[in-house]
């Protein structure tokens, strides 16, 4: 395994008086632990000594027996929220949006019911899930998600689905996670720029960083090859649900990417290549979510070891695709996992990520 890991390192810097040689033991330990998860998992690791490494465990396609090698495309789900928040904060930096302006300022009259009032909800609250809006996925329409697997659904429709719902339970901080918040943020971006959030992400992030393997699928139900097939557990059996129209996810979860591209985005974000210092500082201002963990403006904060701060954003799709990642506060070390099933031990995976981000050099 040591030979295989070493051979797969990409752009690893040569050892010098100031650079430590790459120690692959943490990667080997992580791979061994992930093998026991029983899922196809694409893994990308980045560190100063080891450069970028792509690999994985398990099968990318259970039908053909194709193994995961680390270059697979996958839906990244709610990690899209960080990309959306980045676009919004770029527009804040350009003076086109103000975080403490209301939703009604940009979309007058859209949120105006007995329970919810867009005149009292700010852009900051949308990005931090403190708006008090419910999640549109709790609407009866979504009781059977697979019934709408092939449907084109506009983001405005998802907001309209949420408005009749009762107020959600909220953490003491006011936090209540709702995909509605981000689809609304996407609509505001469209109102301000005249272009869809997908187009803005493409122009402002994907093209800017040269991320050739990242895409906004729209109504496309397939994933670019090589793909990480995704499996949902039904009646005790894992069923391939890879093909799916995810248009309803929009700004809250529509992106497709690879581990390498997602890692490049996160390291660029943390090293100030996408946001000015003031906006990056706003993004990192956190509150406690309903699990007692840190949540900023579209980013989740982690503390994998004493004195170590890391950031990321998990993702999950009805198709079965899962996304997990962590990047150190200085952007120097990163771990990204694309997971091809909804049936796995999440705590075990998070433990592996925490240990790896802690031990990488």
PDB file of N, CA, C and O in Angstrom, residues 284-360:
ATOM      1  N   UNK A 284     -16.573  33.461   8.183  1.00  0.00           N
ATOM      2  CA  UNK A 284     -16.088  32.645   9.295  1.00  0.00           C
ATOM      3  C   UNK A 284     -16.684  33.029  10.651  1.00  0.00           C
ATOM      4  O   UNK A 284     -16.321  32.435  11.669  1.00  0.00           O
ATOM      5  N   UNK A 285     -17.585  34.013  10.677  1.00  0.00           N
ATOM      6  CA  UNK A 285     -18.267  34.359  11.917  1.00  0.00           C
ATOM      7  C   UNK A 285     -19.349  33.313  12.177  1.00  0.00           C
ATOM      8  O   UNK A 285     -20.321  33.229  11.444  1.00  0.00           O
ATOM      9  N   UNK A 286     -19.174  32.501  13.213  1.00  0.00           N
ATOM     10  CA  UNK A 286     -20.043  31.343  13.406  1.00  0.00           C
ATOM     11  C   UNK A 286     -21.016  31.492  14.575  1.00  0.00           C
ATOM     12  O   UNK A 286     -20.809  32.287  15.494  1.00  0.00           O
ATOM     13  N   UNK A 287     -22.066  30.686  14.497  1.00  0.00           N
ATOM     14  CA  UNK A 287     -22.981  30.454  15.608  1.00  0.00           C
ATOM     15  C   UNK A 287     -23.056  28.945  15.807  1.00  0.00           C
ATOM     16  O   UNK A 287     -22.516  28.171  15.007  1.00  0.00           O
ATOM     17  N   UNK A 288     -23.721  28.512  16.872  1.00  0.00           N
ATOM     18  CA  UNK A 288     -23.884  27.088  17.093  1.00  0.00           C
ATOM     19  C   UNK A 288     -25.130  26.592  16.381  1.00  0.00           C
ATOM     20  O   UNK A 288     -26.216  27.173  16.512  1.00  0.00           O
ATOM     21  N   UNK A 289     -24.972  25.510  15.614  1.00  0.00           N
ATOM     22  CA  UNK A 289     -26.119  24.940  14.925  1.00  0.00           C
ATOM     23  C   UNK A 289     -26.888  24.012  15.869  1.00  0.00           C
ATOM     24  O   UNK A 289     -26.630  23.973  17.084  1.00  0.00           O
ATOM     25  N   UNK A 290     -27.840  23.252  15.327  1.00  0.00           N
ATOM     26  CA  UNK A 290     -28.667  22.400  16.176  1.00  0.00           C
ATOM     27  C   UNK A 290     -27.931  21.173  16.700  1.00  0.00           C
ATOM     28  O   UNK A 290     -28.463  20.426  17.516  1.00  0.00           O
ATOM     29  N   UNK A 291     -26.693  20.951  16.234  1.00  0.00           N
ATOM     30  CA  UNK A 291     -25.864  19.879  16.777  1.00  0.00           C
ATOM     31  C   UNK A 291     -24.783  20.424  17.713  1.00  0.00           C
ATOM     32  O   UNK A 291     -23.903  19.691  18.154  1.00  0.00           O
ATOM     33  N   UNK A 292     -24.843  21.730  17.990  1.00  0.00           N
ATOM     34  CA  UNK A 292     -23.843  22.339  18.847  1.00  0.00           C
ATOM     35  C   UNK A 292     -22.514  22.574  18.166  1.00  0.00           C
ATOM     36  O   UNK A 292     -21.492  22.776  18.825  1.00  0.00           O
ATOM     37  N   UNK A 293     -22.520  22.557  16.830  1.00  0.00           N
ATOM     38  CA  UNK A 293     -21.298  22.777  16.061  1.00  0.00           C
ATOM     39  C   UNK A 293     -21.332  24.160  15.411  1.00  0.00           C
ATOM     40  O   UNK A 293     -22.383  24.784  15.293  1.00  0.00           O
ATOM     41  N   UNK A 294     -20.167  24.623  14.972  1.00  0.00           N
ATOM     42  CA  UNK A 294     -20.051  25.958  14.396  1.00  0.00           C
ATOM     43  C   UNK A 294     -20.594  26.016  12.968  1.00  0.00           C
ATOM     44  O   UNK A 294     -20.317  25.133  12.155  1.00  0.00           O
ATOM     45  N   UNK A 295     -21.337  27.077  12.684  1.00  0.00           N
ATOM     46  CA  UNK A 295     -21.814  27.307  11.318  1.00  0.00           C
ATOM     47  C   UNK A 295     -21.671  28.786  11.008  1.00  0.00           C
ATOM     48  O   UNK A 295     -22.180  29.643  11.725  1.00  0.00           O
ATOM     49  N   UNK A 296     -20.957  29.090   9.917  1.00  0.00           N
ATOM     50  CA  UNK A 296     -20.766  30.464   9.487  1.00  0.00           C
ATOM     51  C   UNK A 296     -21.732  30.833   8.386  1.00  0.00           C
ATOM     52  O   UNK A 296     -22.898  30.442   8.406  1.00  0.00           O
ATOM     53  N   UNK A 297     -21.244  31.573   7.387  1.00  0.00           N
ATOM     54  CA  UNK A 297     -22.082  31.901   6.237  1.00  0.00           C
ATOM     55  C   UNK A 297     -21.779  30.890   5.136  1.00  0.00           C
ATOM     56  O   UNK A 297     -20.900  31.085   4.301  1.00  0.00           O
ATOM     57  N   UNK A 298     -22.478  29.768   5.186  1.00  0.00           N
ATOM     58  CA  UNK A 298     -22.291  28.722   4.186  1.00  0.00           C
ATOM     59  C   UNK A 298     -21.115  27.810   4.452  1.00  0.00           C
ATOM     60  O   UNK A 298     -20.698  27.073   3.542  1.00  0.00           O
ATOM     61  N   UNK A 299     -20.546  27.838   5.644  1.00  0.00           N
ATOM     62  CA  UNK A 299     -19.449  26.922   5.976  1.00  0.00           C
ATOM     63  C   UNK A 299     -19.653  26.338   7.376  1.00  0.00           C
ATOM     64  O   UNK A 299     -20.211  26.989   8.261  1.00  0.00           O
ATOM     65  N   UNK A 300     -19.198  25.100   7.523  1.00  0.00           N
ATOM     66  CA  UNK A 300     -19.236  24.420   8.811  1.00  0.00           C
ATOM     67  C   UNK A 300     -17.836  24.444   9.423  1.00  0.00           C
ATOM     68  O   UNK A 300     -16.850  24.184   8.731  1.00  0.00           O
ATOM     69  N   UNK A 301     -17.759  24.765  10.705  1.00  0.00           N
ATOM     70  CA  UNK A 301     -16.484  24.808  11.388  1.00  0.00           C
ATOM     71  C   UNK A 301     -16.226  23.537  12.168  1.00  0.00           C
ATOM     72  O   UNK A 301     -17.126  23.004  12.816  1.00  0.00           O
ATOM     73  N   UNK A 302     -15.002  23.019  12.091  1.00  0.00           N
ATOM     74  CA  UNK A 302     -14.620  21.795  12.797  1.00  0.00           C
ATOM     75  C   UNK A 302     -13.411  22.070  13.688  1.00  0.00           C
ATOM     76  O   UNK A 302     -12.582  22.927  13.393  1.00  0.00           O
ATOM     77  N   UNK A 303     -13.290  21.310  14.767  1.00  0.00           N
ATOM     78  CA  UNK A 303     -12.128  21.374  15.657  1.00  0.00           C
ATOM     79  C   UNK A 303     -11.631  19.944  15.883  1.00  0.00           C
ATOM     80  O   UNK A 303     -11.886  19.344  16.924  1.00  0.00           O
ATOM     81  N   UNK A 304     -10.930  19.394  14.885  1.00  0.00           N
ATOM     82  CA  UNK A 304     -10.516  17.991  14.948  1.00  0.00           C
ATOM     83  C   UNK A 304      -9.453  17.688  15.994  1.00  0.00           C
ATOM     84  O   UNK A 304      -9.234  16.530  16.338  1.00  0.00           O
ATOM     85  N   UNK A 305      -8.777  18.716  16.484  1.00  0.00           N
ATOM     86  CA  UNK A 305      -7.746  18.526  17.518  1.00  0.00           C
ATOM     87  C   UNK A 305      -7.563  19.845  18.243  1.00  0.00           C
ATOM     88  O   UNK A 305      -7.900  20.911  17.704  1.00  0.00           O
ATOM     89  N   UNK A 306      -7.055  19.814  19.475  1.00  0.00           N
ATOM     90  CA  UNK A 306      -6.842  21.065  20.212  1.00  0.00           C
ATOM     91  C   UNK A 306      -5.984  22.046  19.411  1.00  0.00           C
ATOM     92  O   UNK A 306      -4.922  21.691  18.899  1.00  0.00           O
ATOM     93  N   UNK A 307      -6.488  23.254  19.254  1.00  0.00           N
ATOM     94  CA  UNK A 307      -5.750  24.280  18.538  1.00  0.00           C
ATOM     95  C   UNK A 307      -5.841  24.210  17.027  1.00  0.00           C
ATOM     96  O   UNK A 307      -5.278  25.062  16.334  1.00  0.00           O
ATOM     97  N   UNK A 308      -6.554  23.209  16.503  1.00  0.00           N
ATOM     98  CA  UNK A 308      -6.677  23.049  15.048  1.00  0.00           C
ATOM     99  C   UNK A 308      -8.089  23.416  14.604  1.00  0.00           C
ATOM    100  O   UNK A 308      -9.066  22.814  15.057  1.00  0.00           O
ATOM    101  N   UNK A 309      -8.190  24.407  13.732  1.00  0.00           N
ATOM    102  CA  UNK A 309      -9.482  24.831  13.184  1.00  0.00           C
ATOM    103  C   UNK A 309      -9.549  24.421  11.722  1.00  0.00           C
ATOM    104  O   UNK A 309      -8.596  24.620  10.962  1.00  0.00           O
ATOM    105  N   UNK A 310     -10.654  23.818  11.348  1.00  0.00           N
ATOM    106  CA  UNK A 310     -10.860  23.415   9.957  1.00  0.00           C
ATOM    107  C   UNK A 310     -12.266  23.798   9.528  1.00  0.00           C
ATOM    108  O   UNK A 310     -13.149  24.035  10.365  1.00  0.00           O
ATOM    109  N   UNK A 311     -12.469  23.843   8.207  1.00  0.00           N
ATOM    110  CA  UNK A 311     -13.756  24.245   7.640  1.00  0.00           C
ATOM    111  C   UNK A 311     -14.167  23.255   6.554  1.00  0.00           C
ATOM    112  O   UNK A 311     -13.338  22.561   5.978  1.00  0.00           O
ATOM    113  N   UNK A 312     -15.442  23.224   6.256  1.00  0.00           N
ATOM    114  CA  UNK A 312     -15.949  22.387   5.181  1.00  0.00           C
ATOM    115  C   UNK A 312     -17.452  22.549   5.087  1.00  0.00           C
ATOM    116  O   UNK A 312     -18.034  23.438   5.709  1.00  0.00           O
ATOM    117  N   UNK A 313     -18.084  21.701   4.302  1.00  0.00           N
ATOM    118  CA  UNK A 313     -19.546  21.641   4.267  1.00  0.00           C
ATOM    119  C   UNK A 313     -19.960  20.292   3.710  1.00  0.00           C
ATOM    120  O   UNK A 313     -19.597  19.921   2.595  1.00  0.00           O
ATOM    121  N   UNK A 314     -20.716  19.555   4.489  1.00  0.00           N
ATOM    122  CA  UNK A 314     -21.162  18.234   4.066  1.00  0.00           C
ATOM    123  C   UNK A 314     -22.230  18.355   2.981  1.00  0.00           C
ATOM    124  O   UNK A 314     -22.853  19.407   2.812  1.00  0.00           O
ATOM    125  N   UNK A 315     -22.430  17.267   2.247  1.00  0.00           N
ATOM    126  CA  UNK A 315     -23.436  17.249   1.198  1.00  0.00           C
ATOM    127  C   UNK A 315     -24.141  15.913   1.138  1.00  0.00           C
ATOM    128  O   UNK A 315     -23.556  14.878   1.463  1.00  0.00           O
ATOM    129  N   UNK A 316     -25.400  15.947   0.711  1.00  0.00           N
ATOM    130  CA  UNK A 316     -26.203  14.725   0.627  1.00  0.00           C
ATOM    131  C   UNK A 316     -27.260  14.902  -0.449  1.00  0.00           C
ATOM    132  O   UNK A 316     -27.854  15.972  -0.565  1.00  0.00           O
ATOM    133  N   UNK A 317     -27.462  13.854  -1.251  1.00  0.00           N
ATOM    134  CA  UNK A 317     -28.459  13.921  -2.309  1.00  0.00           C
ATOM    135  C   UNK A 317     -29.388  12.720  -2.252  1.00  0.00           C
ATOM    136  O   UNK A 317     -29.005  11.643  -1.796  1.00  0.00           O
ATOM    137  N   UNK A 318     -30.610  12.900  -2.753  1.00  0.00           N
ATOM    138  CA  UNK A 318     -31.571  11.798  -2.787  1.00  0.00           C
ATOM    139  C   UNK A 318     -31.056  10.638  -3.626  1.00  0.00           C
ATOM    140  O   UNK A 318     -31.436   9.486  -3.412  1.00  0.00           O
ATOM    141  N   UNK A 319     -30.163  10.919  -4.564  1.00  0.00           N
ATOM    142  CA  UNK A 319     -29.585   9.877  -5.411  1.00  0.00           C
ATOM    143  C   UNK A 319     -28.687   8.930  -4.623  1.00  0.00           C
ATOM    144  O   UNK A 319     -28.314   7.866  -5.126  1.00  0.00           O
ATOM    145  N   UNK A 320     -28.301   9.339  -3.414  1.00  0.00           N
ATOM    146  CA  UNK A 320     -27.417   8.519  -2.593  1.00  0.00           C
ATOM    147  C   UNK A 320     -26.023   9.081  -2.462  1.00  0.00           C
ATOM    148  O   UNK A 320     -25.244   8.647  -1.617  1.00  0.00           O
ATOM    149  N   UNK A 321     -25.662  10.063  -3.288  1.00  0.00           N
ATOM    150  CA  UNK A 321     -24.334  10.653  -3.213  1.00  0.00           C
ATOM    151  C   UNK A 321     -24.149  11.432  -1.909  1.00  0.00           C
ATOM    152  O   UNK A 321     -25.043  12.162  -1.481  1.00  0.00           O
ATOM    153  N   UNK A 322     -22.970  11.287  -1.316  1.00  0.00           N
ATOM    154  CA  UNK A 322     -22.615  12.021  -0.106  1.00  0.00           C
ATOM    155  C   UNK A 322     -21.269  12.710  -0.306  1.00  0.00           C
ATOM    156  O   UNK A 322     -20.422  12.229  -1.060  1.00  0.00           O
ATOM    157  N   UNK A 323     -21.081  13.808   0.411  1.00  0.00           N
ATOM    158  CA  UNK A 323     -19.841  14.581   0.317  1.00  0.00           C
ATOM    159  C   UNK A 323     -19.402  14.966   1.716  1.00  0.00           C
ATOM    160  O   UNK A 323     -20.210  15.404   2.535  1.00  0.00           O
ATOM    161  N   UNK A 324     -18.098  14.787   2.000  1.00  0.00           N
ATOM    162  CA  UNK A 324     -17.535  15.212   3.280  1.00  0.00           C
ATOM    163  C   UNK A 324     -16.163  15.833   3.016  1.00  0.00           C
ATOM    164  O   UNK A 324     -15.411  15.335   2.181  1.00  0.00           O
ATOM    165  N   UNK A 325     -15.833  16.892   3.733  1.00  0.00           N
ATOM    166  CA  UNK A 325     -14.508  17.488   3.543  1.00  0.00           C
ATOM    167  C   UNK A 325     -14.080  18.280   4.766  1.00  0.00           C
ATOM    168  O   UNK A 325     -14.887  18.601   5.642  1.00  0.00           O
ATOM    169  N   UNK A 326     -12.801  18.596   4.810  1.00  0.00           N
ATOM    170  CA  UNK A 326     -12.238  19.471   5.835  1.00  0.00           C
ATOM    171  C   UNK A 326     -10.996  20.138   5.275  1.00  0.00           C
ATOM    172  O   UNK A 326     -10.188  19.492   4.601  1.00  0.00           O
ATOM    173  N   UNK A 327     -10.856  21.432   5.530  1.00  0.00           N
ATOM    174  CA  UNK A 327      -9.702  22.208   5.090  1.00  0.00           C
ATOM    175  C   UNK A 327      -9.239  23.049   6.271  1.00  0.00           C
ATOM    176  O   UNK A 327     -10.057  23.683   6.946  1.00  0.00           O
ATOM    177  N   UNK A 328      -7.945  23.058   6.540  1.00  0.00           N
ATOM    178  CA  UNK A 328      -7.444  23.858   7.649  1.00  0.00           C
ATOM    179  C   UNK A 328      -7.662  25.341   7.387  1.00  0.00           C
ATOM    180  O   UNK A 328      -7.812  25.775   6.238  1.00  0.00           O
ATOM    181  N   UNK A 329      -7.690  26.109   8.455  1.00  0.00           N
ATOM    182  CA  UNK A 329      -8.009  27.525   8.368  1.00  0.00           C
ATOM    183  C   UNK A 329      -7.068  28.282   7.437  1.00  0.00           C
ATOM    184  O   UNK A 329      -7.472  29.243   6.779  1.00  0.00           O
ATOM    185  N   UNK A 330      -5.812  27.822   7.344  1.00  0.00           N
ATOM    186  CA  UNK A 330      -4.860  28.484   6.453  1.00  0.00           C
ATOM    187  C   UNK A 330      -4.887  27.928   5.035  1.00  0.00           C
ATOM    188  O   UNK A 330      -4.151  28.379   4.158  1.00  0.00           O
ATOM    189  N   UNK A 331      -5.737  26.929   4.792  1.00  0.00           N
ATOM    190  CA  UNK A 331      -5.891  26.366   3.453  1.00  0.00           C
ATOM    191  C   UNK A 331      -4.762  25.464   3.016  1.00  0.00           C
ATOM    192  O   UNK A 331      -4.710  25.058   1.854  1.00  0.00           O
ATOM    193  N   UNK A 332      -3.865  25.085   3.921  1.00  0.00           N
ATOM    194  CA  UNK A 332      -2.683  24.318   3.536  1.00  0.00           C
ATOM    195  C   UNK A 332      -2.920  22.813   3.511  1.00  0.00           C
ATOM    196  O   UNK A 332      -2.244  22.089   2.785  1.00  0.00           O
ATOM    197  N   UNK A 333      -3.855  22.344   4.301  1.00  0.00           N
ATOM    198  CA  UNK A 333      -4.139  20.907   4.350  1.00  0.00           C
ATOM    199  C   UNK A 333      -5.625  20.680   4.083  1.00  0.00           C
ATOM    200  O   UNK A 333      -6.469  21.417   4.598  1.00  0.00           O
ATOM    201  N   UNK A 334      -5.920  19.678   3.292  1.00  0.00           N
ATOM    202  CA  UNK A 334      -7.315  19.428   2.916  1.00  0.00           C
ATOM    203  C   UNK A 334      -7.579  17.949   2.713  1.00  0.00           C
ATOM    204  O   UNK A 334      -6.713  17.209   2.243  1.00  0.00           O
ATOM    205  N   UNK A 335      -8.786  17.538   3.066  1.00  0.00           N
ATOM    206  CA  UNK A 335      -9.259  16.172   2.838  1.00  0.00           C
ATOM    207  C   UNK A 335     -10.659  16.264   2.242  1.00  0.00           C
ATOM    208  O   UNK A 335     -11.521  16.965   2.774  1.00  0.00           O
ATOM    209  N   UNK A 336     -10.886  15.580   1.128  1.00  0.00           N
ATOM    210  CA  UNK A 336     -12.191  15.579   0.469  1.00  0.00           C
ATOM    211  C   UNK A 336     -12.606  14.150   0.169  1.00  0.00           C
ATOM    212  O   UNK A 336     -11.827  13.385  -0.405  1.00  0.00           O
ATOM    213  N   UNK A 337     -13.837  13.799   0.534  1.00  0.00           N
ATOM    214  CA  UNK A 337     -14.373  12.458   0.287  1.00  0.00           C
ATOM    215  C   UNK A 337     -15.665  12.553  -0.518  1.00  0.00           C
ATOM    216  O   UNK A 337     -16.584  13.293  -0.149  1.00  0.00           O
ATOM    217  N   UNK A 338     -15.733  11.812  -1.621  1.00  0.00           N
ATOM    218  CA  UNK A 338     -16.962  11.608  -2.378  1.00  0.00           C
ATOM    219  C   UNK A 338     -17.421  10.192  -2.092  1.00  0.00           C
ATOM    220  O   UNK A 338     -16.672   9.236  -2.322  1.00  0.00           O
ATOM    221  N   UNK A 339     -18.639  10.040  -1.604  1.00  0.00           N
ATOM    222  CA  UNK A 339     -19.117   8.744  -1.121  1.00  0.00           C
ATOM    223  C   UNK A 339     -20.318   8.301  -1.947  1.00  0.00           C
ATOM    224  O   UNK A 339     -21.280   9.066  -2.111  1.00  0.00           O
ATOM    225  N   UNK A 340     -20.281   7.070  -2.453  1.00  0.00           N
ATOM    226  CA  UNK A 340     -21.286   6.616  -3.393  1.00  0.00           C
ATOM    227  C   UNK A 340     -22.456   5.840  -2.814  1.00  0.00           C
ATOM    228  O   UNK A 340     -23.029   4.998  -3.502  1.00  0.00           O
ATOM    229  N   UNK A 341     -22.851   6.142  -1.588  1.00  0.00           N
ATOM    230  CA  UNK A 341     -24.023   5.487  -1.014  1.00  0.00           C
ATOM    231  C   UNK A 341     -24.521   6.271   0.189  1.00  0.00           C
ATOM    232  O   UNK A 341     -23.762   7.038   0.797  1.00  0.00           O
ATOM    233  N   UNK A 342     -25.798   6.097   0.527  1.00  0.00           N
ATOM    234  CA  UNK A 342     -26.337   6.714   1.737  1.00  0.00           C
ATOM    235  C   UNK A 342     -26.266   5.755   2.926  1.00  0.00           C
ATOM    236  O   UNK A 342     -26.676   6.092   4.034  1.00  0.00           O
ATOM    237  N   UNK A 343     -25.720   4.555   2.687  1.00  0.00           N
ATOM    238  CA  UNK A 343     -25.670   3.530   3.732  1.00  0.00           C
ATOM    239  C   UNK A 343     -24.228   3.364   4.221  1.00  0.00           C
ATOM    240  O   UNK A 343     -23.468   2.549   3.699  1.00  0.00           O
ATOM    241  N   UNK A 344     -23.840   4.173   5.198  1.00  0.00           N
ATOM    242  CA  UNK A 344     -22.498   4.062   5.765  1.00  0.00           C
ATOM    243  C   UNK A 344     -22.510   4.693   7.155  1.00  0.00           C
ATOM    244  O   UNK A 344     -23.431   5.435   7.521  1.00  0.00           O
ATOM    245  N   UNK A 345     -21.480   4.403   7.922  1.00  0.00           N
ATOM    246  CA  UNK A 345     -21.360   4.933   9.274  1.00  0.00           C
ATOM    247  C   UNK A 345     -20.749   6.335   9.211  1.00  0.00           C
ATOM    248  O   UNK A 345     -19.550   6.490   9.031  1.00  0.00           O
ATOM    249  N   UNK A 346     -21.583   7.354   9.354  1.00  0.00           N
ATOM    250  CA  UNK A 346     -21.132   8.731   9.211  1.00  0.00           C
ATOM    251  C   UNK A 346     -20.122   9.111  10.286  1.00  0.00           C
ATOM    252  O   UNK A 346     -19.135   9.808  10.012  1.00  0.00           O
ATOM    253  N   UNK A 347     -20.348   8.667  11.517  1.00  0.00           N
ATOM    254  CA  UNK A 347     -19.422   8.999  12.606  1.00  0.00           C
ATOM    255  C   UNK A 347     -18.031   8.438  12.323  1.00  0.00           C
ATOM    256  O   UNK A 347     -17.021   9.088  12.610  1.00  0.00           O
ATOM    257  N   UNK A 348     -17.989   7.229  11.762  1.00  0.00           N
ATOM    258  CA  UNK A 348     -16.702   6.606  11.451  1.00  0.00           C
ATOM    259  C   UNK A 348     -15.961   7.404  10.386  1.00  0.00           C
ATOM    260  O   UNK A 348     -14.751   7.646  10.491  1.00  0.00           O
ATOM    261  N   UNK A 349     -16.687   7.838   9.365  1.00  0.00           N
ATOM    262  CA  UNK A 349     -16.068   8.614   8.288  1.00  0.00           C
ATOM    263  C   UNK A 349     -15.565   9.953   8.812  1.00  0.00           C
ATOM    264  O   UNK A 349     -14.453  10.394   8.487  1.00  0.00           O
ATOM    265  N   UNK A 350     -16.358  10.617   9.632  1.00  0.00           N
ATOM    266  CA  UNK A 350     -15.933  11.900  10.182  1.00  0.00           C
ATOM    267  C   UNK A 350     -14.703  11.748  11.066  1.00  0.00           C
ATOM    268  O   UNK A 350     -13.824  12.622  11.091  1.00  0.00           O
ATOM    269  N   UNK A 351     -14.614  10.635  11.774  1.00  0.00           N
ATOM    270  CA  UNK A 351     -13.441  10.367  12.604  1.00  0.00           C
ATOM    271  C   UNK A 351     -12.197  10.213  11.734  1.00  0.00           C
ATOM    272  O   UNK A 351     -11.118  10.739  12.058  1.00  0.00           O
ATOM    273  N   UNK A 352     -12.341   9.504  10.615  1.00  0.00           N
ATOM    274  CA  UNK A 352     -11.214   9.321   9.686  1.00  0.00           C
ATOM    275  C   UNK A 352     -10.748  10.669   9.145  1.00  0.00           C
ATOM    276  O   UNK A 352      -9.542  10.959   9.103  1.00  0.00           O
ATOM    277  N   UNK A 353     -11.698  11.516   8.738  1.00  0.00           N
ATOM    278  CA  UNK A 353     -11.338  12.828   8.204  1.00  0.00           C
ATOM    279  C   UNK A 353     -10.624  13.660   9.265  1.00  0.00           C
ATOM    280  O   UNK A 353      -9.600  14.303   9.003  1.00  0.00           O
ATOM    281  N   UNK A 354     -11.162  13.653  10.478  1.00  0.00           N
ATOM    282  CA  UNK A 354     -10.558  14.425  11.554  1.00  0.00           C
ATOM    283  C   UNK A 354      -9.132  13.990  11.851  1.00  0.00           C
ATOM    284  O   UNK A 354      -8.235  14.829  12.018  1.00  0.00           O
ATOM    285  N   UNK A 355      -8.918  12.675  11.908  1.00  0.00           N
ATOM    286  CA  UNK A 355      -7.572  12.162  12.179  1.00  0.00           C
ATOM    287  C   UNK A 355      -6.609  12.494  11.045  1.00  0.00           C
ATOM    288  O   UNK A 355      -5.448  12.846  11.277  1.00  0.00           O
ATOM    289  N   UNK A 356      -7.094  12.398   9.807  1.00  0.00           N
ATOM    290  CA  UNK A 356      -6.229  12.637   8.665  1.00  0.00           C
ATOM    291  C   UNK A 356      -5.843  14.115   8.552  1.00  0.00           C
ATOM    292  O   UNK A 356      -4.675  14.444   8.334  1.00  0.00           O
ATOM    293  N   UNK A 357      -6.802  15.013   8.706  1.00  0.00           N
ATOM    294  CA  UNK A 357      -6.502  16.442   8.605  1.00  0.00           C
ATOM    295  C   UNK A 357      -5.573  16.859   9.744  1.00  0.00           C
ATOM    296  O   UNK A 357      -4.737  17.764   9.602  1.00  0.00           O
ATOM    297  N   UNK A 358      -5.673  16.167  10.869  1.00  0.00           N
ATOM    298  CA  UNK A 358      -4.788  16.439  12.010  1.00  0.00           C
ATOM    299  C   UNK A 358      -3.356  15.990  11.749  1.00  0.00           C
ATOM    300  O   UNK A 358      -2.401  16.685  12.106  1.00  0.00           O
ATOM    301  N   UNK A 359      -3.212  14.841  11.097  1.00  0.00           N
ATOM    302  CA  UNK A 359      -1.893  14.204  10.965  1.00  0.00           C
ATOM    303  C   UNK A 359      -1.152  14.560   9.684  1.00  0.00           C
ATOM    304  O   UNK A 359       0.052  14.311   9.591  1.00  0.00           O
ATOM    305  N   UNK A 360      -1.840  15.112   8.695  1.00  0.00           N
ATOM    306  CA  UNK A 360      -1.180  15.477   7.435  1.00  0.00           C
ATOM    307  C   UNK A 360      -0.109  16.544   7.655  1.00  0.00           C
ATOM    308  O   UNK A 360      -0.256  17.422   8.489  1.00  0.00           O
TER     309      UNK A 360
END
